[in-house]
Amino acid sequence: MSTRNDQPASGAQGVVLVTGAAGFIGSHVSAALLRGGHCVVGVDNFDPFYPRDIKQRNLRRIEIQASGGRSTQGSFEFIEGDITDEQSLIAAREGRPLDGVIHLAARAGVRPSIDDPVGYAHANVTATACVLQAATKLKARRVVIASSSSVYGDNTKAPFREDADVSEPISPYAATKRACELMGYTHWHLTKMPTAMLRFFTVYGPGQRPDLAISQFMRKAMNNEEITLFGDLSTSRDYTYIDDIVAGVIAAYQRIDRFGYRVWNLGNSSPVTLGRLIESIGTVAGRALRTRNLPGRPGDVQHTYASLDRAKQELGYTPSVEFLKGLQMQWEDLRSQQG
Ligand SMILES: NC(=O)c1ccc[n+]([C@@H]2O[C@H](COP(=O)([O-])OP(=O)(O)OC[C@H]3O[C@@H](n4cnc5c(N)ncnc54)[C@H](O)[C@@H]3O)[C@@H](O)[C@H]2O)c1
């Protein structure tokens, strides 16, 4: 399927290829690029990790930006294709000059990667090699790639700094993300194409992936179902609102040419314990949640906590969405879908 809302015009800021455009973060990033006047070509294969209709809803969010009054210069084209097939990527350009690539497609999720390390290596590492090779052939001017806070493993001193030792990832997913960072470095070394690696810290907000805790807990809260909690209530995550992440991705895209190869944390630097998360979702739901506790599961780290010194100084990245407010927006979005 190829959805064309508009022929990509020669927008002032060039064509940006976004992989994983139908996903949670990719759809928000694409919409923001359109608002900024970019022409976006999105590629996604509707990987069955979660239902296609959720991804189609994400695409509608982009299409509204492309056809709505707020986007005056940008245009959006969607190509259904697998990025491990080079032709999908080459087709995305169709002879037009490519400004850059924002590579967000991946198999995400820590726990499922333990059962399918081979699938994760293919979807993440092989796919990233394909994207980097295509970026070279298509003469992209820059590339921005999604990494993950999971690369810090369980032994990193908090808050996690980008120059910490990341040689001990504790899940196949984290290991694939670290491998992608290393491939990004090699790509920059060989081609001198500016290459940014972004370590996202658990992203939430409207459209959040359905496998992630906030999304799951909210759906259960809506149906007054019992929520299973794994691990100690003191485990914590540095939840980061989607609009803050999008601002960081766009800043990295705009500034990476000053740095060559660079890794940036995009987090909130304000970890929330599992106990506080449950209380906070109870607050937005207007009722106490029913929970039961089970032991922690292998592959899950105890804590995540971003140092933002580098991202603040070099990207001007300053996350601003307060946790309860962000939860409220995700809750409202979920309610609008359900009813
Ligand atoms: N959401 C988070 O909290 C978080 C945290 C850290 C890192 N990340 C990373 O950010 C990126 C985006 O995450 P997300 O939460 O939006 O995930 P997502 O699953 O919603 O989006 C990823 C998209 O990539 C697509 N895709 C997968 N394999 C593909 C292939 N071979 N060809 C084409 N498309 C393919 C999927 O269909 C999906 O739509 C991923 O790289 C993920 O690892 C996310």
CSV table of C-alpha atoms and ligand atoms in Angstrom, one decimal:
chain,number,residue,atom,x,y,z
A,1,MET,CA,0.0,0.0,0.0
A,2,SER,CA,1.2,3.5,-0.7
A,3,THR,CA,-0.7,6.4,0.6
A,4,ARG,CA,-0.1,9.7,-1.1
A,5,ASN,CA,-1.7,12.8,0.4
A,6,ASP,CA,0.4,15.0,-1.8
A,7,GLN,CA,3.3,14.8,-4.1
A,8,PRO,CA,6.3,15.7,-2.0
A,9,ALA,CA,7.0,19.3,-3.0
A,10,SER,CA,10.5,20.6,-2.9
A,11,GLY,CA,10.0,21.8,0.6
A,12,ALA,CA,12.5,24.4,1.8
A,13,GLN,CA,14.0,21.8,4.2
A,14,GLY,CA,14.2,18.7,2.0
A,15,VAL,CA,12.8,15.2,2.2
A,16,VAL,CA,13.2,13.3,5.5
A,17,LEU,CA,12.9,9.5,5.4
A,18,VAL,CA,11.3,8.3,8.6
A,19,THR,CA,11.5,4.5,9.3
A,20,GLY,CA,8.8,3.1,11.7
A,21,ALA,CA,6.6,6.0,10.7
A,22,ALA,CA,3.4,4.1,11.7
A,23,GLY,CA,4.7,3.4,15.2
A,24,PHE,CA,4.3,5.4,18.3
A,25,ILE,CA,7.3,7.7,18.2
A,26,GLY,CA,7.6,7.6,14.4
A,27,SER,CA,4.1,9.0,13.9
A,28,HIS,CA,4.6,11.8,16.3
A,29,VAL,CA,8.0,12.7,14.8
A,30,SER,CA,6.6,12.7,11.3
A,31,ALA,CA,3.7,14.9,12.3
A,32,ALA,CA,6.1,17.4,13.9
A,33,LEU,CA,8.4,17.4,10.8
A,34,LEU,CA,5.3,18.2,8.7
A,35,ARG,CA,4.4,21.1,11.0
A,36,GLY,CA,8.0,22.3,10.5
A,37,GLY,CA,7.5,22.4,6.7
A,38,HIS,CA,9.5,19.2,5.9
A,39,CYS,CA,8.5,16.7,3.2
A,40,VAL,CA,8.3,13.3,4.9
A,41,VAL,CA,8.5,9.9,3.4
A,42,GLY,CA,7.5,7.3,6.0
A,43,VAL,CA,8.3,3.6,5.7
A,44,ASP,CA,6.8,0.9,7.9
A,45,ASN,CA,6.0,-2.8,7.4
A,46,PHE,CA,3.2,-3.0,10.1
A,47,ASP,CA,5.3,-5.5,12.1
A,48,PRO,CA,2.8,-7.8,14.0
A,49,PHE,CA,4.3,-7.0,17.4
A,50,TYR,CA,1.1,-5.1,18.0
A,51,PRO,CA,-2.1,-4.6,16.0
A,52,ARG,CA,-2.1,-3.0,12.6
A,53,ASP,CA,-5.2,-0.9,13.4
A,54,ILE,CA,-3.4,1.0,16.1
A,55,LYS,CA,-0.6,1.8,13.6
A,56,GLN,CA,-3.2,2.9,11.0
A,57,ARG,CA,-4.7,5.2,13.6
A,58,ASN,CA,-1.2,6.6,14.1
A,59,LEU,CA,-0.9,7.2,10.4
A,60,ARG,CA,-4.2,9.1,10.4
A,61,ARG,CA,-2.6,11.5,12.9
A,62,ILE,CA,0.1,12.2,10.4
A,63,GLU,CA,-2.3,12.6,7.5
A,64,ILE,CA,-4.3,15.1,9.5
A,65,GLN,CA,-1.1,17.2,9.8
A,66,ALA,CA,-0.4,16.8,6.1
A,67,SER,CA,-3.8,17.8,4.9
A,68,GLY,CA,-4.7,20.3,7.7
A,69,GLY,CA,-4.2,24.0,7.8
A,70,ARG,CA,-1.3,23.9,10.3
A,71,SER,CA,1.1,22.4,7.8
A,72,THR,CA,1.7,24.8,5.0
A,73,GLN,CA,4.8,23.5,3.2
A,74,GLY,CA,5.2,19.9,4.2
A,75,SER,CA,3.8,16.8,2.5
A,76,PHE,CA,3.6,13.2,3.5
A,77,GLU,CA,4.0,10.0,1.6
A,78,PHE,CA,3.7,6.6,3.2
A,79,ILE,CA,5.3,3.4,1.8
A,80,GLU,CA,4.4,0.0,3.3
A,81,GLY,CA,7.7,-1.9,3.1
A,82,ASP,CA,10.3,-3.8,5.0
A,83,ILE,CA,13.5,-1.8,5.7
A,84,THR,CA,15.6,-5.0,5.5
A,85,ASP,CA,14.6,-5.0,1.8
A,86,GLU,CA,16.9,-2.3,0.2
A,87,GLN,CA,14.3,-1.7,-2.6
A,88,SER,CA,11.8,-0.4,0.0
A,89,LEU,CA,14.3,2.2,1.0
A,90,ILE,CA,15.5,3.1,-2.5
A,91,ALA,CA,11.9,3.4,-3.6
A,92,ALA,CA,11.3,5.9,-0.9
A,93,ARG,CA,13.5,8.4,-2.7
A,94,GLU,CA,12.5,7.9,-6.3
A,95,GLY,CA,15.2,10.3,-7.5
A,96,ARG,CA,14.4,13.2,-5.2
A,97,PRO,CA,17.2,14.7,-3.1
A,98,LEU,CA,17.2,13.2,0.4
A,99,ASP,CA,18.0,15.5,3.3
A,100,GLY,CA,18.3,12.8,6.0
A,101,VAL,CA,17.0,9.7,7.7
A,102,ILE,CA,15.4,9.3,11.0
A,103,HIS,CA,15.5,5.6,11.8
A,104,LEU,CA,12.9,4.6,14.4
A,105,ALA,CA,11.8,1.2,13.1
A,106,ALA,CA,12.6,-1.7,15.4
A,107,ARG,CA,11.3,-4.5,17.3
A,108,ALA,CA,11.0,-2.9,20.7
A,109,GLY,CA,10.3,-4.4,24.1
A,110,VAL,CA,12.7,-6.1,26.5
A,111,ARG,CA,10.9,-9.2,27.6
A,112,PRO,CA,9.8,-10.6,24.2
A,113,SER,CA,13.4,-10.3,23.1
A,114,ILE,CA,14.5,-13.0,25.5
A,115,ASP,CA,12.3,-15.5,23.7
A,116,ASP,CA,13.3,-14.3,20.2
A,117,PRO,CA,16.9,-13.0,20.1
A,118,VAL,CA,17.4,-14.0,16.5
A,119,GLY,CA,14.2,-12.1,15.4
A,120,TYR,CA,15.4,-9.0,17.4
A,121,ALA,CA,18.9,-9.2,15.9
A,122,HIS,CA,17.4,-9.2,12.4
A,123,ALA,CA,14.8,-6.5,13.0
A,124,ASN,CA,17.2,-4.2,14.8
A,125,VAL,CA,20.8,-4.9,13.8
A,126,THR,CA,20.4,-6.1,10.2
A,127,ALA,CA,17.7,-3.4,9.6
A,128,THR,CA,20.0,-0.7,10.9
A,129,ALA,CA,22.8,-2.0,8.6
A,130,CYS,CA,20.4,-1.8,5.7
A,131,VAL,CA,19.3,1.7,6.6
A,132,LEU,CA,22.9,3.0,6.9
A,133,GLN,CA,23.8,1.4,3.6
A,134,ALA,CA,20.8,3.0,1.9
A,135,ALA,CA,21.6,6.3,3.5
A,136,THR,CA,25.0,6.2,1.9
A,137,LYS,CA,23.7,5.1,-1.5
A,138,LEU,CA,21.0,7.8,-1.4
A,139,LYS,CA,23.6,10.4,-0.3
A,140,ALA,CA,21.7,11.4,2.8
A,141,ARG,CA,23.2,14.4,4.6
A,142,ARG,CA,22.6,13.0,8.1
A,143,VAL,CA,21.1,10.2,10.0
A,144,VAL,CA,19.4,10.0,13.4
A,145,ILE,CA,18.9,6.6,15.0
A,146,ALA,CA,16.8,5.4,18.0
A,147,SER,CA,18.8,3.7,20.7
A,148,SER,CA,17.5,3.0,24.2
A,149,SER,CA,18.2,3.6,27.9
A,150,SER,CA,18.3,-0.2,28.2
A,151,VAL,CA,22.0,-0.1,27.0
A,152,TYR,CA,23.0,1.1,30.5
A,153,GLY,CA,22.1,-2.3,31.9
A,154,ASP,CA,21.9,-2.7,35.7
A,155,ASN,CA,25.3,-1.5,36.9
A,156,THR,CA,25.5,2.1,35.8
A,157,LYS,CA,25.9,4.9,38.3
A,158,ALA,CA,22.8,7.2,38.3
A,159,PRO,CA,22.0,9.5,36.7
A,160,PHE,CA,23.2,7.7,33.6
A,161,ARG,CA,25.7,9.7,31.6
A,162,GLU,CA,26.4,9.1,27.9
A,163,ASP,CA,30.0,8.4,28.6
A,164,ALA,CA,29.2,5.6,31.1
A,165,ASP,CA,30.4,2.1,30.4
A,166,VAL,CA,27.7,0.3,28.4
A,167,SER,CA,29.4,-3.0,27.9
A,168,GLU,CA,26.9,-5.1,30.0
A,169,PRO,CA,23.4,-5.0,28.5
A,170,ILE,CA,21.1,-7.5,30.2
A,171,SER,CA,18.6,-8.3,27.5
A,172,PRO,CA,18.9,-9.2,23.8
A,173,TYR,CA,16.9,-6.0,23.0
A,174,ALA,CA,19.4,-3.9,24.8
A,175,ALA,CA,22.3,-5.7,23.2
A,176,THR,CA,20.8,-5.1,19.7
A,177,LYS,CA,20.5,-1.4,20.5
A,178,ARG,CA,24.1,-1.2,21.7
A,179,ALA,CA,25.1,-3.0,18.5
A,180,CYS,CA,23.3,-0.3,16.5
A,181,GLU,CA,25.2,2.4,18.3
A,182,LEU,CA,28.5,0.7,17.3
A,183,MET,CA,27.3,0.4,13.7
A,184,GLY,CA,26.4,4.1,13.7
A,185,TYR,CA,29.9,5.0,14.9
A,186,THR,CA,31.5,2.9,12.1
A,187,HIS,CA,29.2,4.5,9.6
A,188,TRP,CA,30.3,7.9,10.6
A,189,HIS,CA,33.9,6.9,10.6
A,190,LEU,CA,33.8,5.5,7.1
A,191,THR,CA,31.4,8.0,5.4
A,192,LYS,CA,31.7,11.2,7.6
A,193,MET,CA,27.9,11.3,7.4
A,194,PRO,CA,26.8,13.0,10.7
A,195,THR,CA,25.2,10.3,12.8
A,196,ALA,CA,23.2,10.8,16.0
A,197,MET,CA,22.2,8.0,18.4
A,198,LEU,CA,19.4,8.9,20.8
A,199,ARG,CA,18.9,6.9,24.0
A,200,PHE,CA,15.2,7.2,24.7
A,201,PHE,CA,14.0,6.7,28.3
A,202,THR,CA,10.5,5.0,28.6
A,203,VAL,CA,8.3,7.2,26.4
A,204,TYR,CA,4.7,7.7,27.2
A,205,GLY,CA,1.7,9.8,26.0
A,206,PRO,CA,-1.1,9.5,23.4
A,207,GLY,CA,-0.5,6.5,21.2
A,208,GLN,CA,1.9,4.8,23.5
A,209,ARG,CA,2.7,1.2,22.5
A,210,PRO,CA,0.2,-1.1,24.0
A,211,ASP,CA,2.8,-3.5,25.5
A,212,LEU,CA,4.2,-0.7,27.8
A,213,ALA,CA,3.3,-0.5,31.4
A,214,ILE,CA,1.4,2.8,31.5
A,215,SER,CA,-0.7,1.8,28.5
A,216,GLN,CA,-1.5,-1.6,29.9
A,217,PHE,CA,-2.3,-0.3,33.4
A,218,MET,CA,-4.6,2.4,32.1
A,219,ARG,CA,-6.6,-0.1,30.0
A,220,LYS,CA,-6.9,-2.4,33.0
A,221,ALA,CA,-7.9,0.6,35.2
A,222,MET,CA,-10.6,1.6,32.7
A,223,ASN,CA,-12.1,-1.9,32.9
A,224,ASN,CA,-11.5,-2.2,36.7
A,225,GLU,CA,-9.4,-5.3,36.1
A,226,GLU,CA,-6.6,-6.4,38.4
A,227,ILE,CA,-3.1,-5.3,37.4
A,228,THR,CA,-0.1,-7.6,37.8
A,229,LEU,CA,3.1,-5.8,39.0
A,230,PHE,CA,6.4,-7.5,38.4
A,231,GLY,CA,9.2,-6.7,40.9
A,232,ASP,CA,9.6,-4.4,43.8
A,233,LEU,CA,7.4,-1.2,44.0
A,234,SER,CA,10.7,0.8,44.4
A,235,THR,CA,11.9,0.0,40.9
A,236,SER,CA,11.8,3.1,38.8
A,237,ARG,CA,11.6,4.5,35.3
A,238,ASP,CA,12.5,7.9,33.9
A,239,TYR,CA,9.2,8.3,32.1
A,240,THR,CA,9.5,10.9,29.3
A,241,TYR,CA,6.5,12.5,27.6
A,242,ILE,CA,6.3,12.1,23.8
A,243,ASP,CA,6.3,15.8,22.9
A,244,ASP,CA,9.6,16.2,24.8
A,245,ILE,CA,11.1,13.3,23.0
A,246,VAL,CA,9.9,14.7,19.6
A,247,ALA,CA,11.5,18.1,20.4
A,248,GLY,CA,14.8,16.2,21.2
A,249,VAL,CA,14.7,14.2,18.0
A,250,ILE,CA,14.1,17.3,15.9
A,251,ALA,CA,16.9,19.2,17.7
A,252,ALA,CA,19.3,16.2,17.1
A,253,TYR,CA,18.3,16.1,13.5
A,254,GLN,CA,19.0,19.8,13.1
A,255,ARG,CA,22.3,19.9,15.0
A,256,ILE,CA,24.1,16.6,14.4
A,257,ASP,CA,26.2,18.1,11.6
A,258,ARG,CA,28.1,20.1,14.2
A,259,PHE,CA,29.1,16.9,16.0
A,260,GLY,CA,29.9,14.1,13.5
A,261,TYR,CA,29.0,11.1,15.7
A,262,ARG,CA,27.2,11.8,18.9
A,263,VAL,CA,25.1,9.9,21.6
A,264,TRP,CA,22.4,11.8,23.5
A,265,ASN,CA,20.1,10.8,26.3
A,266,LEU,CA,16.5,11.9,25.8
A,267,GLY,CA,14.9,11.4,29.2
A,268,ASN,CA,13.2,13.4,31.9
A,269,SER,CA,15.8,13.1,34.7
A,270,SER,CA,13.0,12.5,37.2
A,271,PRO,CA,12.5,8.8,37.9
A,272,VAL,CA,9.1,7.6,39.0
A,273,THR,CA,8.8,4.4,41.2
A,274,LEU,CA,6.4,1.7,40.3
A,275,GLY,CA,4.5,2.5,43.5
A,276,ARG,CA,4.1,6.2,42.5
A,277,LEU,CA,3.1,5.2,39.0
A,278,ILE,CA,0.3,3.1,40.3
A,279,GLU,CA,-0.9,5.9,42.6
A,280,SER,CA,-0.7,8.4,39.8
A,281,ILE,CA,-2.7,6.3,37.4
A,282,GLY,CA,-5.2,5.9,40.2
A,283,THR,CA,-5.4,9.7,40.5
A,284,VAL,CA,-6.1,10.2,36.8
A,285,ALA,CA,-8.6,7.3,36.7
A,286,GLY,CA,-10.3,8.6,39.8
A,287,ARG,CA,-10.1,5.3,41.7
A,288,ALA,CA,-7.6,3.1,43.6
A,289,LEU,CA,-6.2,0.4,41.3
A,290,ARG,CA,-6.5,-3.3,42.1
A,291,THR,CA,-3.0,-4.9,42.0
A,292,ARG,CA,-1.1,-8.0,42.8
A,293,ASN,CA,2.6,-8.4,43.0
A,294,LEU,CA,4.9,-11.0,41.4
A,295,PRO,CA,8.7,-11.3,41.4
A,296,GLY,CA,10.7,-9.3,38.9
A,297,ARG,CA,11.5,-10.8,35.5
A,298,PRO,CA,14.8,-11.4,33.9
A,299,GLY,CA,16.0,-8.7,31.5
A,300,ASP,CA,14.3,-5.8,33.4
A,301,VAL,CA,16.6,-3.3,34.9
A,302,GLN,CA,15.9,-2.0,38.4
A,303,HIS,CA,16.1,1.7,37.6
A,304,THR,CA,16.6,4.2,34.7
A,305,TYR,CA,17.6,7.8,35.3
A,306,ALA,CA,18.9,10.1,32.5
A,307,SER,CA,21.6,12.7,33.0
A,308,LEU,CA,20.5,15.5,30.6
A,309,ASP,CA,23.7,17.7,31.0
A,310,ARG,CA,24.9,16.9,27.4
A,311,ALA,CA,21.4,17.1,25.7
A,312,LYS,CA,20.6,20.4,27.5
A,313,GLN,CA,23.9,22.0,26.6
A,314,GLU,CA,24.2,20.7,23.0
A,315,LEU,CA,20.6,20.3,21.9
A,316,GLY,CA,18.9,22.9,24.1
A,317,TYR,CA,16.8,19.9,25.2
A,318,THR,CA,14.6,20.7,28.3
A,319,PRO,CA,11.7,18.3,29.0
A,320,SER,CA,8.8,20.3,30.3
A,321,VAL,CA,5.8,18.0,30.6
A,322,GLU,CA,5.0,17.3,34.2
A,323,PHE,CA,4.3,13.6,34.9
A,324,LEU,CA,0.7,13.8,36.1
A,325,LYS,CA,-0.2,16.2,33.3
A,326,GLY,CA,1.3,13.8,30.7
A,327,LEU,CA,-0.6,10.8,32.2
A,328,GLN,CA,-3.8,12.8,32.0
A,329,MET,CA,-3.3,13.4,28.3
A,330,GLN,CA,-2.6,9.7,27.7
A,331,TRP,CA,-5.7,8.8,29.7
A,332,GLU,CA,-7.9,11.2,27.7
A,333,ASP,CA,-6.6,9.8,24.4
A,334,LEU,CA,-7.3,6.3,25.5
A,335,ARG,CA,-10.8,7.2,26.6
A,336,SER,CA,-11.5,8.8,23.3
A,337,GLN,CA,-10.5,5.6,21.6
A,338,GLN,CA,-12.6,3.4,23.8
A,339,GLY,CA,-15.7,5.4,23.6
B,1,LIG,N1,8.8,3.7,23.3
B,1,LIG,C1,9.8,3.7,24.1
B,1,LIG,O1,9.6,3.9,25.4
B,1,LIG,C2,11.2,3.5,23.6
B,1,LIG,C3,12.3,3.5,24.5
B,1,LIG,C4,13.6,3.4,24.1
B,1,LIG,C5,13.8,3.2,22.7
B,1,LIG,N2,12.7,3.1,21.9
B,1,LIG,C6,13.0,2.9,20.4
B,1,LIG,O2,12.4,3.9,19.7
B,1,LIG,C7,12.0,3.4,18.4
B,1,LIG,C8,10.5,3.6,18.2
B,1,LIG,O3,9.8,2.9,19.3
B,1,LIG,P1,8.2,2.9,19.4
B,1,LIG,O4,7.9,2.8,20.8
B,1,LIG,O5,7.6,4.0,18.6
B,1,LIG,O6,7.9,1.5,18.8
B,1,LIG,P2,6.8,1.0,17.7
B,1,LIG,O7,6.8,-0.5,17.7
B,1,LIG,O8,5.5,1.7,18.0
B,1,LIG,O9,7.3,1.6,16.3
B,1,LIG,C9,8.3,0.9,15.6
B,1,LIG,C10,7.7,0.7,14.2
B,1,LIG,O10,8.7,0.1,13.4
B,1,LIG,C11,8.0,-0.8,12.4
B,1,LIG,N3,9.0,-1.8,12.0
B,1,LIG,C12,9.5,-2.8,12.7
B,1,LIG,N4,10.3,-3.5,11.9
B,1,LIG,C13,10.3,-3.0,10.7
B,1,LIG,C14,10.8,-3.3,9.4
B,1,LIG,N5,11.7,-4.4,9.2
B,1,LIG,N6,10.6,-2.5,8.3
B,1,LIG,C15,9.7,-1.5,8.4
B,1,LIG,N7,9.1,-1.1,9.6
B,1,LIG,C16,9.4,-1.9,10.7
B,1,LIG,C17,6.9,-1.3,13.2
B,1,LIG,O11,5.8,-1.8,12.4
B,1,LIG,C18,6.5,-0.2,14.1
B,1,LIG,O12,5.4,0.5,13.5
B,1,LIG,C19,12.4,2.0,18.4
B,1,LIG,O13,13.7,1.9,17.8
B,1,LIG,C20,12.5,1.6,19.9
B,1,LIG,O14,13.5,0.6,20.1
B,1,LIG,C21,11.5,3.3,22.3
